[in-house]
mmCIF file of C-alpha atoms in Angstrom:
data_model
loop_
_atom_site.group_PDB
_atom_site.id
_atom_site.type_symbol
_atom_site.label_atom_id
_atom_site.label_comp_id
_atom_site.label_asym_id
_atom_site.label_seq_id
_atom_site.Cartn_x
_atom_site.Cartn_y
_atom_site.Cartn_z
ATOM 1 C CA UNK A 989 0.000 0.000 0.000
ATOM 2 C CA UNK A 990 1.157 3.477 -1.553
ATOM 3 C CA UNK A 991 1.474 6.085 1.321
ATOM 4 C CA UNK A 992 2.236 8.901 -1.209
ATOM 5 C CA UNK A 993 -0.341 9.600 -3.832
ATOM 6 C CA UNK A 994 0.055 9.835 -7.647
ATOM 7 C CA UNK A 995 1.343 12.716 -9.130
ATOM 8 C CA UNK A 996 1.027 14.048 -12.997
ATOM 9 C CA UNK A 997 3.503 15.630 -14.854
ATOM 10 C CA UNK A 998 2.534 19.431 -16.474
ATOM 11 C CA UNK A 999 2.336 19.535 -19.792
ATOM 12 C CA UNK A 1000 4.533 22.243 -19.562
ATOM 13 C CA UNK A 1001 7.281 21.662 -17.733
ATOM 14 C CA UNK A 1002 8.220 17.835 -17.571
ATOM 15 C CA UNK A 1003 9.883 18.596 -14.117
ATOM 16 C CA UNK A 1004 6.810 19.883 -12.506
ATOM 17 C CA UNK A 1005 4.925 17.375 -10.521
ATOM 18 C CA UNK A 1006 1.859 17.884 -9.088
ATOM 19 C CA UNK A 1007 -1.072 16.499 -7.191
ATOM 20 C CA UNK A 1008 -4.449 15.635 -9.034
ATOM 21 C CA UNK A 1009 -6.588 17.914 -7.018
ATOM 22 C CA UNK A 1010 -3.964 21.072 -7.869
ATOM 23 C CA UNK A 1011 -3.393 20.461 -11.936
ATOM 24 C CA UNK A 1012 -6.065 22.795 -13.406
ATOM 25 C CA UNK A 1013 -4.667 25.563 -10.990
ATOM 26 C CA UNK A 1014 -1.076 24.957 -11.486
ATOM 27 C CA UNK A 1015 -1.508 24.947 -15.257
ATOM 28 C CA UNK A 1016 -3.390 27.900 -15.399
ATOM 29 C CA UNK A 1017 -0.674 29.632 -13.847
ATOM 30 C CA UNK A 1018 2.593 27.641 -15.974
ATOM 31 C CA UNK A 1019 0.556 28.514 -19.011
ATOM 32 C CA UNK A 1020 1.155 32.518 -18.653
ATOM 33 C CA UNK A 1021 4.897 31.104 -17.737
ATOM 34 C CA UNK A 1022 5.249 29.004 -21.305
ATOM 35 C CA UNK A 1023 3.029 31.600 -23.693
ATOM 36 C CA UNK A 1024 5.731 30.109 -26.848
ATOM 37 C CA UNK A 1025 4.209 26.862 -26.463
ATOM 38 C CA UNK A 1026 1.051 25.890 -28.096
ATOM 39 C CA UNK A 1027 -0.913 23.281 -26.685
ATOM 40 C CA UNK A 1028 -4.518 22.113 -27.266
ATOM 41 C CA UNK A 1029 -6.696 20.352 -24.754
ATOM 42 C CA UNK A 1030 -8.386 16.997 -24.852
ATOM 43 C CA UNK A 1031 -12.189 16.562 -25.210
ATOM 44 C CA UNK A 1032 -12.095 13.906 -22.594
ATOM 45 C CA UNK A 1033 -10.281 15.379 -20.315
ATOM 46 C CA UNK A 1034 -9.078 18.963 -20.076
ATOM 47 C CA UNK A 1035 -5.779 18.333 -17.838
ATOM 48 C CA UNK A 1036 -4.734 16.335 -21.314
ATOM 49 C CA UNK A 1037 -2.698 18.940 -22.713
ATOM 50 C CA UNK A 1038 -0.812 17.791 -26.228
ATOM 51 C CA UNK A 1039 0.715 19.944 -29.371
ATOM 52 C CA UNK A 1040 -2.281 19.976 -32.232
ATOM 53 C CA UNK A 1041 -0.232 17.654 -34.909
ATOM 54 C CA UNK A 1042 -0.531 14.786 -31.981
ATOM 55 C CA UNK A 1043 -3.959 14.907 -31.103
ATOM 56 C CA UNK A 1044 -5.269 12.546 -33.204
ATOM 57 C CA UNK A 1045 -3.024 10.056 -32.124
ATOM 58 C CA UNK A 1046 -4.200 11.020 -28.314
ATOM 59 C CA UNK A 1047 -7.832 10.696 -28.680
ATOM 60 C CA UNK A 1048 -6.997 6.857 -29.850
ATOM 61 C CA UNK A 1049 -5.085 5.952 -26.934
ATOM 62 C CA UNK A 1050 -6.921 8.589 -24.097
ATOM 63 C CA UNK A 1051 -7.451 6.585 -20.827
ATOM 64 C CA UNK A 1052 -10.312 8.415 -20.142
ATOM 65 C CA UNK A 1053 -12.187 7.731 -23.440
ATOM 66 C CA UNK A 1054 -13.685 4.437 -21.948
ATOM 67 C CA UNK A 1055 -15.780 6.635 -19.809
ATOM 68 C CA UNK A 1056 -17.507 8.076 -22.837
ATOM 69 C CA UNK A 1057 -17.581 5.072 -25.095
ATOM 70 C CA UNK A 1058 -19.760 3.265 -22.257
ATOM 71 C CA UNK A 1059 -22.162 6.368 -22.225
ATOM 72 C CA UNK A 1060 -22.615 6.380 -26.002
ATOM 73 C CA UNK A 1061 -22.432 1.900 -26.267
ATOM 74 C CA UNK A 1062 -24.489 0.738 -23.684
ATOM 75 C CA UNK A 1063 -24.440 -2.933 -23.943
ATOM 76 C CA UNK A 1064 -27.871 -4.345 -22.879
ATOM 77 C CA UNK A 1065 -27.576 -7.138 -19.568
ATOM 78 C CA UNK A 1066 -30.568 -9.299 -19.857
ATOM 79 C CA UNK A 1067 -31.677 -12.794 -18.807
ATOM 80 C CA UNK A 1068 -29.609 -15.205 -20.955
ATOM 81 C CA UNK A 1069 -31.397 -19.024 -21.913
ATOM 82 C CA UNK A 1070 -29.899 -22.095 -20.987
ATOM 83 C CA UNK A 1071 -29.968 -23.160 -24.479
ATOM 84 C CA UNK A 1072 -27.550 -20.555 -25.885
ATOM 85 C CA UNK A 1073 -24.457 -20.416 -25.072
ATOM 86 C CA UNK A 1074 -22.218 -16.426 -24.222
ATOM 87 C CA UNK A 1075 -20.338 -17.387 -27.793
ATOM 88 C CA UNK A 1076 -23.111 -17.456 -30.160
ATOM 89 C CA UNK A 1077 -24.963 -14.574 -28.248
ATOM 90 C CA UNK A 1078 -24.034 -10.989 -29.968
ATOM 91 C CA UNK A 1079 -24.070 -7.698 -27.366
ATOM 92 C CA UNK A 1080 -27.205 -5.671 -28.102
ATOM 93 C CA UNK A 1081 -25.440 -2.014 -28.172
ATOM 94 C CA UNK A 1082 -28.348 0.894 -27.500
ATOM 95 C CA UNK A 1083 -26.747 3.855 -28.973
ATOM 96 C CA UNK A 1084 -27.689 7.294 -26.614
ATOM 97 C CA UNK A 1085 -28.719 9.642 -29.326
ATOM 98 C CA UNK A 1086 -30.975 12.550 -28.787
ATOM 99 C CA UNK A 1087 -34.320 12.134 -30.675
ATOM 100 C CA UNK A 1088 -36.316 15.229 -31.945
ATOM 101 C CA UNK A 1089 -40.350 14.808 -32.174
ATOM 102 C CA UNK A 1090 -41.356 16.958 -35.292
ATOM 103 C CA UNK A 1091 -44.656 17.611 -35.834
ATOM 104 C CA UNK A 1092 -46.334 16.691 -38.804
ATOM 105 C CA UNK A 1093 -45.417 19.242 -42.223
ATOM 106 C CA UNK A 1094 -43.287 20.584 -39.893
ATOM 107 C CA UNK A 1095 -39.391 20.819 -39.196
ATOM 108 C CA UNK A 1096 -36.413 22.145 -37.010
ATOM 109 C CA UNK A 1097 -35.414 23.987 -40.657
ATOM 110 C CA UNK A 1098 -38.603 26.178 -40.647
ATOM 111 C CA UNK A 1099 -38.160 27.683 -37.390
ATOM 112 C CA UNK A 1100 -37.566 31.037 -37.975
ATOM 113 C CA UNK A 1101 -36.647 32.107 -34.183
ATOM 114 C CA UNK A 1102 -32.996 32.527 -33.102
ATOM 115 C CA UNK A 1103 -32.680 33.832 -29.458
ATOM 116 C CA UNK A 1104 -28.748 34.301 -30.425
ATOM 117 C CA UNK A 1105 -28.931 37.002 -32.937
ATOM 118 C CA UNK A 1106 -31.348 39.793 -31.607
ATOM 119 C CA UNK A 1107 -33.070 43.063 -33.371
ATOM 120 C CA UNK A 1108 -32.033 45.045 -30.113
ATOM 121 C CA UNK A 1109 -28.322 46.215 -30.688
ATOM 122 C CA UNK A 1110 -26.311 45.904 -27.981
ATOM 123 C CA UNK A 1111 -25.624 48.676 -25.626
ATOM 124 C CA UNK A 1112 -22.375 51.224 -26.186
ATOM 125 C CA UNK A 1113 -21.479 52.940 -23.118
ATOM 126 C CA UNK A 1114 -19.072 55.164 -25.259
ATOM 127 C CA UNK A 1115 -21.802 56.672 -27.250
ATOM 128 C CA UNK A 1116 -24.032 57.384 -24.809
ATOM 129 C CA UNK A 1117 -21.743 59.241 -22.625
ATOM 130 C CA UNK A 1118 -20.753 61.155 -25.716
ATOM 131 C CA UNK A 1119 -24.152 62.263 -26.062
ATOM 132 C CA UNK A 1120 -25.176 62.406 -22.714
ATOM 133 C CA UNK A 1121 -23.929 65.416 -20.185
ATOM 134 C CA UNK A 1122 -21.555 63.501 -17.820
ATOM 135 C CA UNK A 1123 -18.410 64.729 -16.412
ATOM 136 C CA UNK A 1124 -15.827 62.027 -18.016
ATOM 137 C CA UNK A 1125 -12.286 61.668 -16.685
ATOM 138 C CA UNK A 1126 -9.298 61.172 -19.180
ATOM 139 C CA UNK A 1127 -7.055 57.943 -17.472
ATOM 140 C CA UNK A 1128 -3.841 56.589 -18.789
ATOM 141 C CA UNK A 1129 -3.031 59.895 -21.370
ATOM 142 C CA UNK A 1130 -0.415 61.831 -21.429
ATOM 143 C CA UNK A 1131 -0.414 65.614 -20.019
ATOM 144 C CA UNK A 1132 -0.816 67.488 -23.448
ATOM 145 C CA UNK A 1133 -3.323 64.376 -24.415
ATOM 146 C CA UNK A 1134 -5.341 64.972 -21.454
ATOM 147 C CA UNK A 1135 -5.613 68.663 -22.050
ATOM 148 C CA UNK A 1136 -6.495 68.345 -25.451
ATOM 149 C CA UNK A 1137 -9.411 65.886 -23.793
ATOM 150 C CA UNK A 1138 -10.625 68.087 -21.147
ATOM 151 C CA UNK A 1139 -11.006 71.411 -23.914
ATOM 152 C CA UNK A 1140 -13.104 68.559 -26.287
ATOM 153 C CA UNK A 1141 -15.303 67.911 -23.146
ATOM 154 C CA UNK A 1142 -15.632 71.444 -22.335
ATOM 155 C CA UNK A 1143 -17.234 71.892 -25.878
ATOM 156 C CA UNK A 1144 -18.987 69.169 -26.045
ATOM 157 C CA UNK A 1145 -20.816 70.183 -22.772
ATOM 158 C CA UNK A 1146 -21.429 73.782 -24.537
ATOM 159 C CA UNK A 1147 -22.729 72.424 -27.138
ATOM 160 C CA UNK A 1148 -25.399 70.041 -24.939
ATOM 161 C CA UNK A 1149 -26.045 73.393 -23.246
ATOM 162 C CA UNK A 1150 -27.136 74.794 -26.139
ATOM 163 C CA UNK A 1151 -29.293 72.220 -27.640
ATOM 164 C CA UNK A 1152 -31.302 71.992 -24.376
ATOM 165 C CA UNK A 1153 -31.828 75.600 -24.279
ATOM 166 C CA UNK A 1154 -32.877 75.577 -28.252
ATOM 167 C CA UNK A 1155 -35.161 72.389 -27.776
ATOM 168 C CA UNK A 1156 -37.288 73.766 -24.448
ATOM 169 C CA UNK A 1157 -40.273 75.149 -25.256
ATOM 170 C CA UNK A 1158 -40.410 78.949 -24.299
ATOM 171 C CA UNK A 1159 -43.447 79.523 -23.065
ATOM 172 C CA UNK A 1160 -45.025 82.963 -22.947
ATOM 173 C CA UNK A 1161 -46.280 84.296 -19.571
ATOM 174 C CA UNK A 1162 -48.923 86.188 -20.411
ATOM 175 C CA UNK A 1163 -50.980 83.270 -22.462
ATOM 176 C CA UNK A 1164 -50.152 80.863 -19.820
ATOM 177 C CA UNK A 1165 -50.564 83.064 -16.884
ATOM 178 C CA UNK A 1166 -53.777 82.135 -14.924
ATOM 179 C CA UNK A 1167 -55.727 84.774 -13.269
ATOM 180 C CA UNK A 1168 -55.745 84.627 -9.437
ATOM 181 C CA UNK A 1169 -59.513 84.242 -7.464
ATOM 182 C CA UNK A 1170 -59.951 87.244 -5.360
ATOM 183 C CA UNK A 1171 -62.909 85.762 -4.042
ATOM 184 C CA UNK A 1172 -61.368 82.922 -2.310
ATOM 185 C CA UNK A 1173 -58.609 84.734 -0.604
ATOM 186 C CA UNK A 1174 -59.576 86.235 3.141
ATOM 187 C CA UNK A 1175 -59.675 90.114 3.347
ATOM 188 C CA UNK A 1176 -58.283 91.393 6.174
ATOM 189 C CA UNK A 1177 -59.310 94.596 8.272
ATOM 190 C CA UNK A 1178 -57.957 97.737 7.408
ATOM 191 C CA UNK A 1179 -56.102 100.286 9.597
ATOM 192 C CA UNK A 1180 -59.219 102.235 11.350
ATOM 193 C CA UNK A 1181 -59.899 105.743 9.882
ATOM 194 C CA UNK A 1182 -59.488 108.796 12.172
ATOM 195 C CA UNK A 1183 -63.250 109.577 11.871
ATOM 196 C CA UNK A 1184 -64.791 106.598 13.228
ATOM 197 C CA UNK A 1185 -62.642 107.440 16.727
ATOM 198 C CA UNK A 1186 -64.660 108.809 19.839
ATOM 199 C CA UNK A 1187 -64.334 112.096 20.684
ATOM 200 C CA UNK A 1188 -63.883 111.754 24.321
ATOM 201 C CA UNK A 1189 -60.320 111.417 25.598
ATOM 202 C CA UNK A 1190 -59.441 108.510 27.278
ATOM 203 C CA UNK A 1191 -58.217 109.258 30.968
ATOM 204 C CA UNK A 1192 -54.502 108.904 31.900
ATOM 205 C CA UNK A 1193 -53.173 107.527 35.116
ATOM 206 C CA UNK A 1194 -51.345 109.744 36.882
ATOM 207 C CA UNK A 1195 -47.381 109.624 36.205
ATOM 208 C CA UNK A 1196 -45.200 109.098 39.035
ATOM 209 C CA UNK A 1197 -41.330 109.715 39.448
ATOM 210 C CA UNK A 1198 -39.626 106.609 40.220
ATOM 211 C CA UNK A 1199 -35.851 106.619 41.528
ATOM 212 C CA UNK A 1200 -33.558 103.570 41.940
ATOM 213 C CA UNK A 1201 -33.306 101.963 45.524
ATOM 214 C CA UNK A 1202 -30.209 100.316 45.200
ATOM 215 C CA UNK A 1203 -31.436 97.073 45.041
ATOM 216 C CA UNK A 1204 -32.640 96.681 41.455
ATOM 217 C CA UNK A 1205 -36.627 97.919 42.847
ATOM 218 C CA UNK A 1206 -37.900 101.110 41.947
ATOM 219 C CA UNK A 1207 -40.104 102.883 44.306
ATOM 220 C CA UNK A 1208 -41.950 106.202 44.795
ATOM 221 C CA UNK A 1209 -39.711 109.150 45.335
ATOM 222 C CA UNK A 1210 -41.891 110.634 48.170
ATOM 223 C CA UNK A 1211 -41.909 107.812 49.968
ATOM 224 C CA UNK A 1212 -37.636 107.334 49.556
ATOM 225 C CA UNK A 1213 -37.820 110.997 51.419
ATOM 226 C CA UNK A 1214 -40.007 109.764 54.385
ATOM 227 C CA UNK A 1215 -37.831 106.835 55.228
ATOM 228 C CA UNK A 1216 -34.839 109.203 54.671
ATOM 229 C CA UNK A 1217 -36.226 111.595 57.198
ATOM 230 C CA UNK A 1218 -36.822 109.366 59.586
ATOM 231 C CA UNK A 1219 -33.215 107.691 59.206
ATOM 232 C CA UNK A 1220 -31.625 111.412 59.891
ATOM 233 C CA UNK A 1221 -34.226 111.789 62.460
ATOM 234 C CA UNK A 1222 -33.184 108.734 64.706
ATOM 235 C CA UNK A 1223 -29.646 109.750 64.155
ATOM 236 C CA UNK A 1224 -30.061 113.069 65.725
ATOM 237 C CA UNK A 1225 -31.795 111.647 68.686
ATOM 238 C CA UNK A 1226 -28.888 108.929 69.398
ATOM 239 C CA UNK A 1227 -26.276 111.503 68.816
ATOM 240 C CA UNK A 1228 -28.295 114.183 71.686
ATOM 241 C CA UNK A 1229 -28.420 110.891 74.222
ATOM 242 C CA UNK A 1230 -24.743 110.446 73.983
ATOM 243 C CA UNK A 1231 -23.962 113.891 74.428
ATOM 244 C CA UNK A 1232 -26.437 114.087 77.514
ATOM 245 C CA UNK A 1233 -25.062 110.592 78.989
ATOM 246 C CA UNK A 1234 -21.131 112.256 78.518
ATOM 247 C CA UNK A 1235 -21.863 115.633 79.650
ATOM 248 C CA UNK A 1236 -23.469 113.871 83.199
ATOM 249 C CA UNK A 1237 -20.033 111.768 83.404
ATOM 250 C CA UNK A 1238 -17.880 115.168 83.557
ATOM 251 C CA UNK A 1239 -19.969 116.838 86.125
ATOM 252 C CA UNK A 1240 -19.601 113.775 88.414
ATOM 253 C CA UNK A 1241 -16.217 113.690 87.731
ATOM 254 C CA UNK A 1242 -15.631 117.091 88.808
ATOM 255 C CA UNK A 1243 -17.144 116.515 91.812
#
């Protein structure tokens, strides 16, 4: 028993071996390696990789042709009599070929529909932005090249510009201007004329002075000079007891 598993040789390179699972990937990269050499694939089996002069000769001796000659040959297994013998007895071969049911006066040839060629032609993104107003960037130019594309697209725009303004209709205001419903808007009261006021005066309250307190109120003034009064007031009175109460302490000191 094998520990190590088979390996194939690339096509290729004769001194690259690889696993079975890894060939389509490893060729796929070798090929972009070997571009000079030309090989074709096998029908059979794609990792078969030989030069086109020697591909005849493959197909005859492919090892995986078998697979597909006992798809196409089937070789019908049935109960076999006791009087014949396996010598005498010829394979019945079923051949797998796809069978098309015409209907009667009727054939594949007269079918006129073909969903591969279509009357809708394909879609060209380069024309349309060439007609279309889209800001297009110039890649992979040179500096004089991309100036020389940047003045094109400045015209081109221009010219869109232009076309637009020559292919909207101009309408005039006065046809299409729709008179407004005075009826259905709300009128609103007027300023009042002088006439319709009454003759008598309205009374005014009476205006009074205020003066800052000091502590953000405003007050009456004649009622700031009351409490000032009476401030000066008790400070004249406590000023004539002291003097009293000191005068009495010299006489009895005199004494």
């Amino acid at each position: 028993m094998s520990h190590f598993e088979e390996l194939l040789q690339c096509p290729y390179n004769r001194s690259h071996r690889i696993l079975p699972h890894a060939m389509q990937r490893h060729m796929f990269k070798c090929r972009k390696n070997n571009a000079s050499k030309k090989l074709v694939s096998c029908p059979f089996n794609t990792i078969h990789l030989v030069p086109g002069p020697e591909l005849k000769l493959h197909l005859d001796s492919c090892p995986d042709r078998a697979t597909f000659d006992l798809y196409k040959y089937c070789i019908a297994s049935g109960p076999s009599s006791s009087n014949s013998s396996y010598k005498n007895d010829e394979p019945e071969l079923i051949y797998h070929e796809s069978i098309t049911t015409q209907g009667p006066g009727k054939s594949l040839q007269d079918d006129d529909e073909c969903w591969d060629d279509s009357a809708v032609p394909a879609y060209n993104p380069q024309k349309y932005c060439k007609s279309a107003k889209i800001i297009r960037k110039a890649t992979l130019l040179r500096p004089s090249d991309k100036q020389k594309f940047y003045r094109q697209e400045h015209q081109r725009h221009r010219e869109l510009d232009s076309d637009r303004k020559q292919s909207k209709p101009q309408t005039n205001r006065k046809k299409d201007h729709i008179p407004l419903d005075r009826s259905s808007f709300k009128e609103y009261r007027g300023p009042v004329p002088e006439s319709e006021y009454s003759s008598e005066e309205p009374k005014m309250a009476p205006e009074k002075t205020l003066q800052d307190d000091g502590k953000g109120r405003d007050r009456p003034l004649e009622k700031k000079q009351d409490t000032h009064q009476q401030k000066v007031d008790s400070i004249g009175n406590d000023i004539d007891e002291i003097s009293a109460q000191f005068s009495k302490k010299i006489s009895v000191g005199c004494k």
